[in-house]
mmCIF file with all atom_site columns, N, CA and C in Angstrom:
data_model
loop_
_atom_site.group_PDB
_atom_site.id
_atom_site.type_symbol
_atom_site.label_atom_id
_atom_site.label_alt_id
_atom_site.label_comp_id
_atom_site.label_asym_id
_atom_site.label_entity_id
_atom_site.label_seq_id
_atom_site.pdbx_PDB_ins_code
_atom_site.Cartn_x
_atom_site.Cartn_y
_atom_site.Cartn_z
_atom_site.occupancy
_atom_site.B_iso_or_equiv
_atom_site.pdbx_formal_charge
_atom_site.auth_seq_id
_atom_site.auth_comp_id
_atom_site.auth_asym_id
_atom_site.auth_atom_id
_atom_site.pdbx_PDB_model_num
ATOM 1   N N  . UNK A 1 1  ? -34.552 52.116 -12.956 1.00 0.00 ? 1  UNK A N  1
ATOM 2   C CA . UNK A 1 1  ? -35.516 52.525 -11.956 1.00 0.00 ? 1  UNK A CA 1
ATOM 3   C C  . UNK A 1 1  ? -36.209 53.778 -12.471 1.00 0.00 ? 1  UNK A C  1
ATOM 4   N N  . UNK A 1 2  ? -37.520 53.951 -12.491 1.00 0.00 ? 2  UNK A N  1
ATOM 5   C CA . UNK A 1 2  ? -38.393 55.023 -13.147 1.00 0.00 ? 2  UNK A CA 1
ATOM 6   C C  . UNK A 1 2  ? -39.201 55.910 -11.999 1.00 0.00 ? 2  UNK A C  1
ATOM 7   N N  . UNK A 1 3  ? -39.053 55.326 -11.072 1.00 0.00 ? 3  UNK A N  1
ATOM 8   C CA . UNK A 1 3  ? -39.443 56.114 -9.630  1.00 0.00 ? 3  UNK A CA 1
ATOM 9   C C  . UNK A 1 3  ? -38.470 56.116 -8.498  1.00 0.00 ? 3  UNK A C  1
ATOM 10  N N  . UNK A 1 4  ? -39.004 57.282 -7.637  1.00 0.00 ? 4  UNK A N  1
ATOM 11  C CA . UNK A 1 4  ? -37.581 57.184 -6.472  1.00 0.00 ? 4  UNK A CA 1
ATOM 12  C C  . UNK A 1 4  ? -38.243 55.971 -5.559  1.00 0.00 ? 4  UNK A C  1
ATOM 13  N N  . UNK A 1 5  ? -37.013 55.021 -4.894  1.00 0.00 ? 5  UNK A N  1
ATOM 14  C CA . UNK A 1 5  ? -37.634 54.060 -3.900  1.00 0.00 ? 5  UNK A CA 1
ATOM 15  C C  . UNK A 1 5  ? -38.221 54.621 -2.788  1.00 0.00 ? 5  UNK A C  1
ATOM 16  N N  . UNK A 1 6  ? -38.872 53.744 -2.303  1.00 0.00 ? 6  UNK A N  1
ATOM 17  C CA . UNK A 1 6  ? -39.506 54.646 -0.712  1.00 0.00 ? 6  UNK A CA 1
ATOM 18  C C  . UNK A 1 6  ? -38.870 53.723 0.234   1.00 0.00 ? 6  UNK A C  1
ATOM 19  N N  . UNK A 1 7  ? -38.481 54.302 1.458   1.00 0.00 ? 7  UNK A N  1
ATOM 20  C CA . UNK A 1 7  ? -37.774 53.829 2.608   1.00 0.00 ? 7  UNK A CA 1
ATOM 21  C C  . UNK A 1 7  ? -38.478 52.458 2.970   1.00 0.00 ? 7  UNK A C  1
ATOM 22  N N  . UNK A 1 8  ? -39.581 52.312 2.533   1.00 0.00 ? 8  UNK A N  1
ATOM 23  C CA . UNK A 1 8  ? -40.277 50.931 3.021   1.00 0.00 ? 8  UNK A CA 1
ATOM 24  C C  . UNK A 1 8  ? -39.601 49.948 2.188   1.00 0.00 ? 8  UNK A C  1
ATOM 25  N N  . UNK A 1 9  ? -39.706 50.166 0.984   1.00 0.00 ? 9  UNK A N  1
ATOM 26  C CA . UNK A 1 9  ? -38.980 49.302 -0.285  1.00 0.00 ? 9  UNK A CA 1
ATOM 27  C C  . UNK A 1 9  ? -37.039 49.096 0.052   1.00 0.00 ? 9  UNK A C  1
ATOM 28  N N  . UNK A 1 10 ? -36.968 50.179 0.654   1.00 0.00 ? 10 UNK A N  1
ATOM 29  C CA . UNK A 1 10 ? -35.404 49.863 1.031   1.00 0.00 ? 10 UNK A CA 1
ATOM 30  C C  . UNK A 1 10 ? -35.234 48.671 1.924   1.00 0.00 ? 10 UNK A C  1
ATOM 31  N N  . UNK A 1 11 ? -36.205 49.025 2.799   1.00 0.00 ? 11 UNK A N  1
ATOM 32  C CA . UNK A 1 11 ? -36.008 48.084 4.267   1.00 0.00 ? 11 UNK A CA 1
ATOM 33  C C  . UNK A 1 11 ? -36.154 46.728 3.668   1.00 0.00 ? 11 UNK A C  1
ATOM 34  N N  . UNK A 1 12 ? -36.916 46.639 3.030   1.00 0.00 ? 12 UNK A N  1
ATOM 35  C CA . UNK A 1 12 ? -37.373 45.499 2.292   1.00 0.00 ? 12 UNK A CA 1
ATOM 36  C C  . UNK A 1 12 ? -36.184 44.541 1.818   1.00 0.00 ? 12 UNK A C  1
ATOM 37  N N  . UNK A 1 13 ? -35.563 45.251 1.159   1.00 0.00 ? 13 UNK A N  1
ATOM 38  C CA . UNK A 1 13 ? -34.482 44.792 0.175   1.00 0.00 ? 13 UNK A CA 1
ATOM 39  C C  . UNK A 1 13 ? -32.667 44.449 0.991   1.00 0.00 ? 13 UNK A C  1
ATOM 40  N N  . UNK A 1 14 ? -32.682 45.848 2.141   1.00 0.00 ? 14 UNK A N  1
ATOM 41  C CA . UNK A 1 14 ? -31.362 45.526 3.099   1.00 0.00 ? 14 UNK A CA 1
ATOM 42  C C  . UNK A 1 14 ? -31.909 44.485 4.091   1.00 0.00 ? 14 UNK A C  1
ATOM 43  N N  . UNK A 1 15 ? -32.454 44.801 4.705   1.00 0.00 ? 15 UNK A N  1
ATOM 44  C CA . UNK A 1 15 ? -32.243 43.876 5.949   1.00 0.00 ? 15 UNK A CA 1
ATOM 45  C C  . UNK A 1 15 ? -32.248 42.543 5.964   1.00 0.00 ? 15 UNK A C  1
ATOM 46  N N  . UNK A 1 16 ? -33.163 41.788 4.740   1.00 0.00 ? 16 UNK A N  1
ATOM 47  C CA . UNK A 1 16 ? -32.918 40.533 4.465   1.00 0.00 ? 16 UNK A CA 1
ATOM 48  C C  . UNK A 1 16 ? -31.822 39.691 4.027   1.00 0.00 ? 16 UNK A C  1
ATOM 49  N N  . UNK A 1 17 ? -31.278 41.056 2.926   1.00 0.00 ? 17 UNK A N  1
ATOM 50  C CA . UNK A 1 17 ? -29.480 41.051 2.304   1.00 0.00 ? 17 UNK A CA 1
ATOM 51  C C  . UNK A 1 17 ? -29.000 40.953 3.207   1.00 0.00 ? 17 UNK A C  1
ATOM 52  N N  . UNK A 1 18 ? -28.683 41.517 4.607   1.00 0.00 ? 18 UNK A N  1
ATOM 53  C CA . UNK A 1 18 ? -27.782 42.020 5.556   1.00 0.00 ? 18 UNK A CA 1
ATOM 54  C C  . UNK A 1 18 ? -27.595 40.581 6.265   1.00 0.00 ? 18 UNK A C  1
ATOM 55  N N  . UNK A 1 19 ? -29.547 40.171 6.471   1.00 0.00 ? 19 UNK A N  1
ATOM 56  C CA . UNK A 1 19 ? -29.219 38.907 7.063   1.00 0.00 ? 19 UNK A CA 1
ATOM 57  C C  . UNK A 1 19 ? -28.706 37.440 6.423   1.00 0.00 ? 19 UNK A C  1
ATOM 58  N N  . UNK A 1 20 ? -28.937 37.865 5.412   1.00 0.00 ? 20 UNK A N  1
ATOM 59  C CA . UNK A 1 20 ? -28.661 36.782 4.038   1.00 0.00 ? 20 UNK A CA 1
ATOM 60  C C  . UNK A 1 20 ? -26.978 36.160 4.309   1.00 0.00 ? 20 UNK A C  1
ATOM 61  N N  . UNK A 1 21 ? -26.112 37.256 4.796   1.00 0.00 ? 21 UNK A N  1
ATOM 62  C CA . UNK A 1 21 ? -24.866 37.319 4.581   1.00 0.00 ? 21 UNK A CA 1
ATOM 63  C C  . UNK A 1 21 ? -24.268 37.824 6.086   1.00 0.00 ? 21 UNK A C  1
ATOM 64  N N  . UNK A 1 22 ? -24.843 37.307 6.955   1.00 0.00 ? 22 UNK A N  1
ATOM 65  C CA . UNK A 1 22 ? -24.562 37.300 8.487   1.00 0.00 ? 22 UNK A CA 1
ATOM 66  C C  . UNK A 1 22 ? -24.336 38.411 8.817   1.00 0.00 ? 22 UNK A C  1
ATOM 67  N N  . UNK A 1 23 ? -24.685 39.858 8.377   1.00 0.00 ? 23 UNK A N  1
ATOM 68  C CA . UNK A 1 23 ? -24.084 40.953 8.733   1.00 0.00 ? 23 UNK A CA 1
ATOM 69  C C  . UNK A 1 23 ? -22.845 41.105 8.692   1.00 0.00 ? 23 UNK A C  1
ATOM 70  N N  . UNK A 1 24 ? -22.601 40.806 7.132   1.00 0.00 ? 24 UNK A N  1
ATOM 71  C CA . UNK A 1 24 ? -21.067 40.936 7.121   1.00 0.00 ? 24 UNK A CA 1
ATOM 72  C C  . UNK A 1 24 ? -20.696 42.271 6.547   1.00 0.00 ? 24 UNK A C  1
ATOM 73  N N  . UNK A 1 25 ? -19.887 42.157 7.253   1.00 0.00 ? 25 UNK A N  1
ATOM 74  C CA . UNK A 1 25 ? -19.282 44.519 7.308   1.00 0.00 ? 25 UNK A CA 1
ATOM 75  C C  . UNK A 1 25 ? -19.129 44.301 5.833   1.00 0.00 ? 25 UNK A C  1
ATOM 76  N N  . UNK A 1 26 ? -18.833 43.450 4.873   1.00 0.00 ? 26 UNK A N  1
ATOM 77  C CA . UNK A 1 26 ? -18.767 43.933 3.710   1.00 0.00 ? 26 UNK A CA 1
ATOM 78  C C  . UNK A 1 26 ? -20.351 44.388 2.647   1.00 0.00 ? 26 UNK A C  1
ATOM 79  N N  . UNK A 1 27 ? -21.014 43.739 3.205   1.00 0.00 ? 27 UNK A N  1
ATOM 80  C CA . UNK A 1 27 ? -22.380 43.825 2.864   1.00 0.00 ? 27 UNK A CA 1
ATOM 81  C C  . UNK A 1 27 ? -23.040 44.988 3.251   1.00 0.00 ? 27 UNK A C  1
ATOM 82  N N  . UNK A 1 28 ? -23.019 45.527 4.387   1.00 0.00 ? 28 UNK A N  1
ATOM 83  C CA . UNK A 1 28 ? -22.705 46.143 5.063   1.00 0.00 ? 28 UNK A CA 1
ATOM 84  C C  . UNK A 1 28 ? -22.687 47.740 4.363   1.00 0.00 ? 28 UNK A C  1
ATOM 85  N N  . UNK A 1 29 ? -21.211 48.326 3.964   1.00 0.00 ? 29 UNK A N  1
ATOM 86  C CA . UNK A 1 29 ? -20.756 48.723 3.515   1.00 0.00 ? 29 UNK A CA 1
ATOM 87  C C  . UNK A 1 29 ? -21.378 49.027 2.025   1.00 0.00 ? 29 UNK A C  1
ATOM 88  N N  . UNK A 1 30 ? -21.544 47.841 1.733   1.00 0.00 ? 30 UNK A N  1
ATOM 89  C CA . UNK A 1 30 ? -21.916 47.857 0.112   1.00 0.00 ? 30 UNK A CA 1
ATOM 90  C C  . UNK A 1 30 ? -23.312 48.700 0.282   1.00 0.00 ? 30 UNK A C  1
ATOM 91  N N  . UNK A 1 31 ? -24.111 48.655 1.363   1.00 0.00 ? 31 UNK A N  1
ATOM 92  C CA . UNK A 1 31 ? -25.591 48.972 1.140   1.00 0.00 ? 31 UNK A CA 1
ATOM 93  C C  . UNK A 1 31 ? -25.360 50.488 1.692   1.00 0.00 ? 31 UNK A C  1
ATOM 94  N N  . UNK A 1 32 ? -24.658 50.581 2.729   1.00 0.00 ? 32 UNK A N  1
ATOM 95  C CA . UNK A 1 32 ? -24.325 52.334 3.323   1.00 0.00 ? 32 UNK A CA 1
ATOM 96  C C  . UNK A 1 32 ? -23.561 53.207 1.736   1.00 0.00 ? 32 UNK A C  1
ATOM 97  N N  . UNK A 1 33 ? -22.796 52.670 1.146   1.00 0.00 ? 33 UNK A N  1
ATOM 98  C CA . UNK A 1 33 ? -22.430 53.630 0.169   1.00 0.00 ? 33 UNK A CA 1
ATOM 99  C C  . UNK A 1 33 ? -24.059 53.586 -0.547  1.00 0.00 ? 33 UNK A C  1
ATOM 100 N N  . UNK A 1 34 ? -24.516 52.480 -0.942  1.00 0.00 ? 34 UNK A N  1
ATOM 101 C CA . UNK A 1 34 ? -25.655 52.823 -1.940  1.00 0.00 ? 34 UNK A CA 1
ATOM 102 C C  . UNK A 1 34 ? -26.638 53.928 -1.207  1.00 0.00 ? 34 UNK A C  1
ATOM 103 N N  . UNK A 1 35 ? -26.890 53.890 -0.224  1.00 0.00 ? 35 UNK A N  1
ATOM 104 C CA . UNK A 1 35 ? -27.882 54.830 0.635   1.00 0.00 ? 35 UNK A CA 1
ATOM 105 C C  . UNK A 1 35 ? -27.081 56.264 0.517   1.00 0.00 ? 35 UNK A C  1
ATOM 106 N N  . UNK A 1 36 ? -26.205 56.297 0.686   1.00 0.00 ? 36 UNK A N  1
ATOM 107 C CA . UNK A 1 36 ? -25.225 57.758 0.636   1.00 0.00 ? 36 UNK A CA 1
ATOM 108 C C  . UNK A 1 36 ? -25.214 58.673 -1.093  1.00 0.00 ? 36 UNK A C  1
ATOM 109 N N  . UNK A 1 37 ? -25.291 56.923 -1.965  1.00 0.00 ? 37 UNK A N  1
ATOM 110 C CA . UNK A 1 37 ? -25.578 57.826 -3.312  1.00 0.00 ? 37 UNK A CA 1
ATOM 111 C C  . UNK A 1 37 ? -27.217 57.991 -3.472  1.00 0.00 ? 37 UNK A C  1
ATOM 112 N N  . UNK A 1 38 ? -27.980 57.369 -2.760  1.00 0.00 ? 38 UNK A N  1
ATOM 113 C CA . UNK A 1 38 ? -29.619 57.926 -3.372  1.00 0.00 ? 38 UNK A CA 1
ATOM 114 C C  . UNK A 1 38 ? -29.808 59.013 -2.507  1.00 0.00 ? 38 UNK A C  1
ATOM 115 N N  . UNK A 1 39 ? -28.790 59.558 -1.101  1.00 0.00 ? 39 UNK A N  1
ATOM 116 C CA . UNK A 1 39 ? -29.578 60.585 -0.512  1.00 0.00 ? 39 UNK A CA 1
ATOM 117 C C  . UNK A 1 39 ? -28.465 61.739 -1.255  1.00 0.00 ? 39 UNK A C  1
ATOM 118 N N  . UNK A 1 40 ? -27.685 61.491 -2.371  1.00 0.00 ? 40 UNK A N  1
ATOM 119 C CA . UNK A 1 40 ? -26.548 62.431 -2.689  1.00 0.00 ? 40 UNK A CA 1
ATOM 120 C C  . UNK A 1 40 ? -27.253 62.832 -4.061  1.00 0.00 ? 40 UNK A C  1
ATOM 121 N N  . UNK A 1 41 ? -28.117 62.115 -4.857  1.00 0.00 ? 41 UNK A N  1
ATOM 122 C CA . UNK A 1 41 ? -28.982 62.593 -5.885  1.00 0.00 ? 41 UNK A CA 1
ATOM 123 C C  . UNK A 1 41 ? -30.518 62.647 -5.575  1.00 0.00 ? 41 UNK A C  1
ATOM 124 N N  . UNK A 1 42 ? -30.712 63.149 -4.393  1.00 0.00 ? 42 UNK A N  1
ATOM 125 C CA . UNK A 1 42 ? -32.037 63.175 -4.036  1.00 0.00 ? 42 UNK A CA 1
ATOM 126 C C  . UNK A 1 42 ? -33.339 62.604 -4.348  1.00 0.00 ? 42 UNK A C  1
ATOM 127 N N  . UNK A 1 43 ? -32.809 61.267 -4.150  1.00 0.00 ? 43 UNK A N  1
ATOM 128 C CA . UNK A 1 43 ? -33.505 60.041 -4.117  1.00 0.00 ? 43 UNK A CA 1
ATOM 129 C C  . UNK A 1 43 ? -34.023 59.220 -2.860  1.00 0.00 ? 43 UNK A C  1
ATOM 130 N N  . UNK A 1 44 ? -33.298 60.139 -1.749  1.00 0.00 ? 44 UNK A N  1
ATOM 131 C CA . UNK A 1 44 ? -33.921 59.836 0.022   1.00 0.00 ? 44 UNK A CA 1
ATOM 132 C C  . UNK A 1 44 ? -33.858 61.049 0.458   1.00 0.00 ? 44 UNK A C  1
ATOM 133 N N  . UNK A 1 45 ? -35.349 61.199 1.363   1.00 0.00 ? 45 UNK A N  1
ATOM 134 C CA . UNK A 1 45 ? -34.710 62.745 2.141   1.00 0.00 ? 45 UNK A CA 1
ATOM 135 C C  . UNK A 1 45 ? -33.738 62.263 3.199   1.00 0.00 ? 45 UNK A C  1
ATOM 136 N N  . UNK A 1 46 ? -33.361 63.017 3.988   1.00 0.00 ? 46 UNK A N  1
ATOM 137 C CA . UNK A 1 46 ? -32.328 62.999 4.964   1.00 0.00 ? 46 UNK A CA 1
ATOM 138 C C  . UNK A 1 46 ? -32.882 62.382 6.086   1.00 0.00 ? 46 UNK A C  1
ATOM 139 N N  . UNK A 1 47 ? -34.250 62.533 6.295   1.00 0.00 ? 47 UNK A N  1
ATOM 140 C CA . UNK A 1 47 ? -34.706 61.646 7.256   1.00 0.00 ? 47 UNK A CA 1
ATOM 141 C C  . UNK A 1 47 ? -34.816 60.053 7.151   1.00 0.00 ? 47 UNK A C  1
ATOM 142 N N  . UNK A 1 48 ? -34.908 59.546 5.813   1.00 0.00 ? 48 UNK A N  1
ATOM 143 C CA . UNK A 1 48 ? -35.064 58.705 5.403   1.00 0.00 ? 48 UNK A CA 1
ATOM 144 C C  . UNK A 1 48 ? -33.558 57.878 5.418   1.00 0.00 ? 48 UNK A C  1
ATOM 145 N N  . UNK A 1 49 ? -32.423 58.679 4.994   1.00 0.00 ? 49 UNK A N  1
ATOM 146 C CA . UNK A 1 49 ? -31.316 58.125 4.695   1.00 0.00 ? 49 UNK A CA 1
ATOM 147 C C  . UNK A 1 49 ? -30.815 57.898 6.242   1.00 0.00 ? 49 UNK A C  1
ATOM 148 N N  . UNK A 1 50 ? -31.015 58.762 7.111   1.00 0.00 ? 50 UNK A N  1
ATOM 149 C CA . UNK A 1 50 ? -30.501 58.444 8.489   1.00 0.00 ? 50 UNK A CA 1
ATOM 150 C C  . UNK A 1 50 ? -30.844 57.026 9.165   1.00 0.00 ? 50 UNK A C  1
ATOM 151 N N  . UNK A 1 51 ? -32.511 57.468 8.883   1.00 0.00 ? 51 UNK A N  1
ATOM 152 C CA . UNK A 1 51 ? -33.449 56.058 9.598   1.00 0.00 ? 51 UNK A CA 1
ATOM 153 C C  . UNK A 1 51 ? -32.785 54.608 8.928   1.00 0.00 ? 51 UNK A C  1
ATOM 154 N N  . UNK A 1 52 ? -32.412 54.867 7.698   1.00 0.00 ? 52 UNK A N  1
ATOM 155 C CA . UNK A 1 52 ? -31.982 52.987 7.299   1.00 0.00 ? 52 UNK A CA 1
ATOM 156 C C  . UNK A 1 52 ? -30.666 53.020 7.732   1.00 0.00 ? 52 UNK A C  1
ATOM 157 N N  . UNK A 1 53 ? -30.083 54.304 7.410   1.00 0.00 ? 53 UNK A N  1
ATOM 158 C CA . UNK A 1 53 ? -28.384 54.272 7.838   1.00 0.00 ? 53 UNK A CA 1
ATOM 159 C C  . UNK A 1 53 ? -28.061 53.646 9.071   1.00 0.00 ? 53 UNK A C  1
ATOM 160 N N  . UNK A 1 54 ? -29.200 54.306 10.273  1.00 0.00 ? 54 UNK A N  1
ATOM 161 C CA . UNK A 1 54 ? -29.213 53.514 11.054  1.00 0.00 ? 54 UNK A CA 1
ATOM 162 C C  . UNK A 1 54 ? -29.511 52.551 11.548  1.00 0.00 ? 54 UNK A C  1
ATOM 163 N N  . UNK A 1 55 ? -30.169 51.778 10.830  1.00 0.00 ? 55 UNK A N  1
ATOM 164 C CA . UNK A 1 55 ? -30.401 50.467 11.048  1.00 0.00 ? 55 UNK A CA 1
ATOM 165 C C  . UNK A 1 55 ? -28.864 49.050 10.299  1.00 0.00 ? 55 UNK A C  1
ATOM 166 N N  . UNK A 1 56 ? -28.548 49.965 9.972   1.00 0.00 ? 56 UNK A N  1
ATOM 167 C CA . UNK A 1 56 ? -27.082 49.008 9.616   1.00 0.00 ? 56 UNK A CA 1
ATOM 168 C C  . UNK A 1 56 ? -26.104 49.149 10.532  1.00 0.00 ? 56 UNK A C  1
ATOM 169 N N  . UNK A 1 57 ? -26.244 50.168 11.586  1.00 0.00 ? 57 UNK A N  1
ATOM 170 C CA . UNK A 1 57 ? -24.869 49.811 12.629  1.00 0.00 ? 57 UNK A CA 1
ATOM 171 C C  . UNK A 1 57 ? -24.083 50.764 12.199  1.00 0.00 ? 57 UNK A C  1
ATOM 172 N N  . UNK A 1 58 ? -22.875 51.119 13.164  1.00 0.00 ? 58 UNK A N  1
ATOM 173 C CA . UNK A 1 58 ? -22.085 52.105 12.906  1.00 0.00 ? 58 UNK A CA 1
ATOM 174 C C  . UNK A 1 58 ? -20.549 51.120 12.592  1.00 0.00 ? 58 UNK A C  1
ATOM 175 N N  . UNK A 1 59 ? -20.514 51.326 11.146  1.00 0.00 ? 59 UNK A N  1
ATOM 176 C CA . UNK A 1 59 ? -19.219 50.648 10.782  1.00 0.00 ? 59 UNK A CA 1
ATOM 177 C C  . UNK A 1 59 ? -19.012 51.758 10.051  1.00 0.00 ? 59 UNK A C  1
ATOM 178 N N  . UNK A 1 60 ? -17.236 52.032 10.057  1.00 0.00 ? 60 UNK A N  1
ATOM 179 C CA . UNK A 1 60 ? -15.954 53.063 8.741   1.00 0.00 ? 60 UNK A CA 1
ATOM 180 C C  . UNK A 1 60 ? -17.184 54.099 8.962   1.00 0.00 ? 60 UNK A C  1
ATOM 181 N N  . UNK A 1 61 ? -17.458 54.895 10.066  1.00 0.00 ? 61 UNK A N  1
ATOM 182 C CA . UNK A 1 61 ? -18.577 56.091 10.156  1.00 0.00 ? 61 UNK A CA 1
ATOM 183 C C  . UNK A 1 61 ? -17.415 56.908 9.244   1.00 0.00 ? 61 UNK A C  1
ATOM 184 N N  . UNK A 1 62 ? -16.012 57.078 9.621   1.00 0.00 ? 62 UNK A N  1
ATOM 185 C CA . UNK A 1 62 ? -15.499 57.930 9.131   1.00 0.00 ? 62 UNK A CA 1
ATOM 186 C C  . UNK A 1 62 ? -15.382 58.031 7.868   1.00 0.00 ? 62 UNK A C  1
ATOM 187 N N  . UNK A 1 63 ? -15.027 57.105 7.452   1.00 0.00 ? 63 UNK A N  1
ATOM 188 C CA . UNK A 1 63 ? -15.204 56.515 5.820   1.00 0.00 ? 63 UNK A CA 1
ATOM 189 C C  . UNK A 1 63 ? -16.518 57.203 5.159   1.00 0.00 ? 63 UNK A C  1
ATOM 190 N N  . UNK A 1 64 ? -17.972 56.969 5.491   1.00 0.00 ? 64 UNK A N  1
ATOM 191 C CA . UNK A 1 64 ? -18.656 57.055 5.157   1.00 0.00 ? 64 UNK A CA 1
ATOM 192 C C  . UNK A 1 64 ? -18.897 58.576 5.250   1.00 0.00 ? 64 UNK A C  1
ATOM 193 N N  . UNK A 1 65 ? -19.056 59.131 6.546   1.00 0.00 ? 65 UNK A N  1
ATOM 194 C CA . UNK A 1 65 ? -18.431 60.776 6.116   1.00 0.00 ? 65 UNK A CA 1
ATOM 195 C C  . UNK A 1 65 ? -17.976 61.423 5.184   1.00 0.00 ? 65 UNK A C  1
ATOM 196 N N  . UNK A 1 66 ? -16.861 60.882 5.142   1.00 0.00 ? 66 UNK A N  1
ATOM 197 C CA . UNK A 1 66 ? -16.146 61.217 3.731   1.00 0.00 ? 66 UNK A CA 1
ATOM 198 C C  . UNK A 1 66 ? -16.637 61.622 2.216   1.00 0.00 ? 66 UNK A C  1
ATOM 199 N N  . UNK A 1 67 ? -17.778 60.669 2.077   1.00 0.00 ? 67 UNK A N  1
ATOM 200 C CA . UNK A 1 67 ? -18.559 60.491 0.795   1.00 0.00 ? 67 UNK A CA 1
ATOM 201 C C  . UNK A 1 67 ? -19.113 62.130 0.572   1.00 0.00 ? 67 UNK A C  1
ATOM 202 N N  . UNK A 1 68 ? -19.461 62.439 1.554   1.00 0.00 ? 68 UNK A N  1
ATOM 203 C CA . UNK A 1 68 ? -20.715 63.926 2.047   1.00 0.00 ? 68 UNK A CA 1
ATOM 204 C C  . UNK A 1 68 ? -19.487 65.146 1.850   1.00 0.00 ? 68 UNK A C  1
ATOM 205 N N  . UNK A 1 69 ? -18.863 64.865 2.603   1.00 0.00 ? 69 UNK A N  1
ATOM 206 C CA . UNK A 1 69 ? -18.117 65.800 3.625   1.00 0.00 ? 69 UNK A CA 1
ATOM 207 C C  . UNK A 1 69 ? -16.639 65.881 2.841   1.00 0.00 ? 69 UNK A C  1
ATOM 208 N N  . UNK A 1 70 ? -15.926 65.148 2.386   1.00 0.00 ? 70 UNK A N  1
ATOM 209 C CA . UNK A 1 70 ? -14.249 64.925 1.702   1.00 0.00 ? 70 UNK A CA 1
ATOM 210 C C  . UNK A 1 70 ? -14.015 64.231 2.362   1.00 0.00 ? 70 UNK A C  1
ATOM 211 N N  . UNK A 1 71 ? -12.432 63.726 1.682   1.00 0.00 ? 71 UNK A N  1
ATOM 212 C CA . UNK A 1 71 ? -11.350 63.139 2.582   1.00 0.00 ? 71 UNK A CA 1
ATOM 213 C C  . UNK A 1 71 ? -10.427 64.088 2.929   1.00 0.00 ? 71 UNK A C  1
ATOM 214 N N  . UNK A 1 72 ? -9.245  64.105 3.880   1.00 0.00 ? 72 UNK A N  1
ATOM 215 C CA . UNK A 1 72 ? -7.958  64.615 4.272   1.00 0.00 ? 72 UNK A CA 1
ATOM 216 C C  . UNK A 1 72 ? -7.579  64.968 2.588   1.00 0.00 ? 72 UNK A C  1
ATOM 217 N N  . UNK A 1 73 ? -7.083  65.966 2.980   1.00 0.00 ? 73 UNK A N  1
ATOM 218 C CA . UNK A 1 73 ? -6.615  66.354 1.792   1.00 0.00 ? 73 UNK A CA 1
ATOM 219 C C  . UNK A 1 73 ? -7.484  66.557 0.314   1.00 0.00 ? 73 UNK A C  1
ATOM 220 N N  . UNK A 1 74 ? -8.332  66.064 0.151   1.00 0.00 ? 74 UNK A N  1
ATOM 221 C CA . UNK A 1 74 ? -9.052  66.082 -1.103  1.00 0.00 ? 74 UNK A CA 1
ATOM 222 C C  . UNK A 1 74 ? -9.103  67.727 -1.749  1.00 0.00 ? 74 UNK A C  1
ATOM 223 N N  . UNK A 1 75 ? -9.429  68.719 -0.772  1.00 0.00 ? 75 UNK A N  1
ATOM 224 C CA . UNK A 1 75 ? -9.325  70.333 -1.297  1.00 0.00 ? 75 UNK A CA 1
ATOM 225 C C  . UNK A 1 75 ? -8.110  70.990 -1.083  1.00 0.00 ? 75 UNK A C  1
ATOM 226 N N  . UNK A 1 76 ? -7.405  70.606 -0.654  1.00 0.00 ? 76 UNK A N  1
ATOM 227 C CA . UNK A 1 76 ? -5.785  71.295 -0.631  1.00 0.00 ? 76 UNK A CA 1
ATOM 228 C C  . UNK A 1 76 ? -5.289  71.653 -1.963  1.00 0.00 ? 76 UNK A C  1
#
């Protein structure tokens, strides 16, 4: 990839996947971590990463937290 995607091009690409595969939490999943790494190398602003984030539903929120934020224990 030689340019950053634009949130239009995202939508483009999840929601058809999402429906492709019945909204299956694993699909799911697979597309929320990818959104978590383009807004973690500043490749989405934060407005951008929220708006698709939210369009996938709130599945493993905690999980996905994690990515940003740690896990239990990770700095101890």
């Amino acid at each position: 990839m030689s340019r950053k995607p634009t949130k239009e091009e995202l939508f483009g690409r999840i929601l058809p996947h999402v429906k492709h595969h019945n909204n299956s939490d694993a699909i799911v999943l697979l597309w929320k971590g990818y959104l978590a790494a383009l807004m973690e190398w500043g490749f989405l602003t934060a407005d951008d990463y929220h708006e698709l984030d939210d369009q996938l539903g709130e599945i493993e929120e905690k999980l996905r937290r994690e990515i940003f934020l740690g896990y239990p224990g990770q700095y101890e």
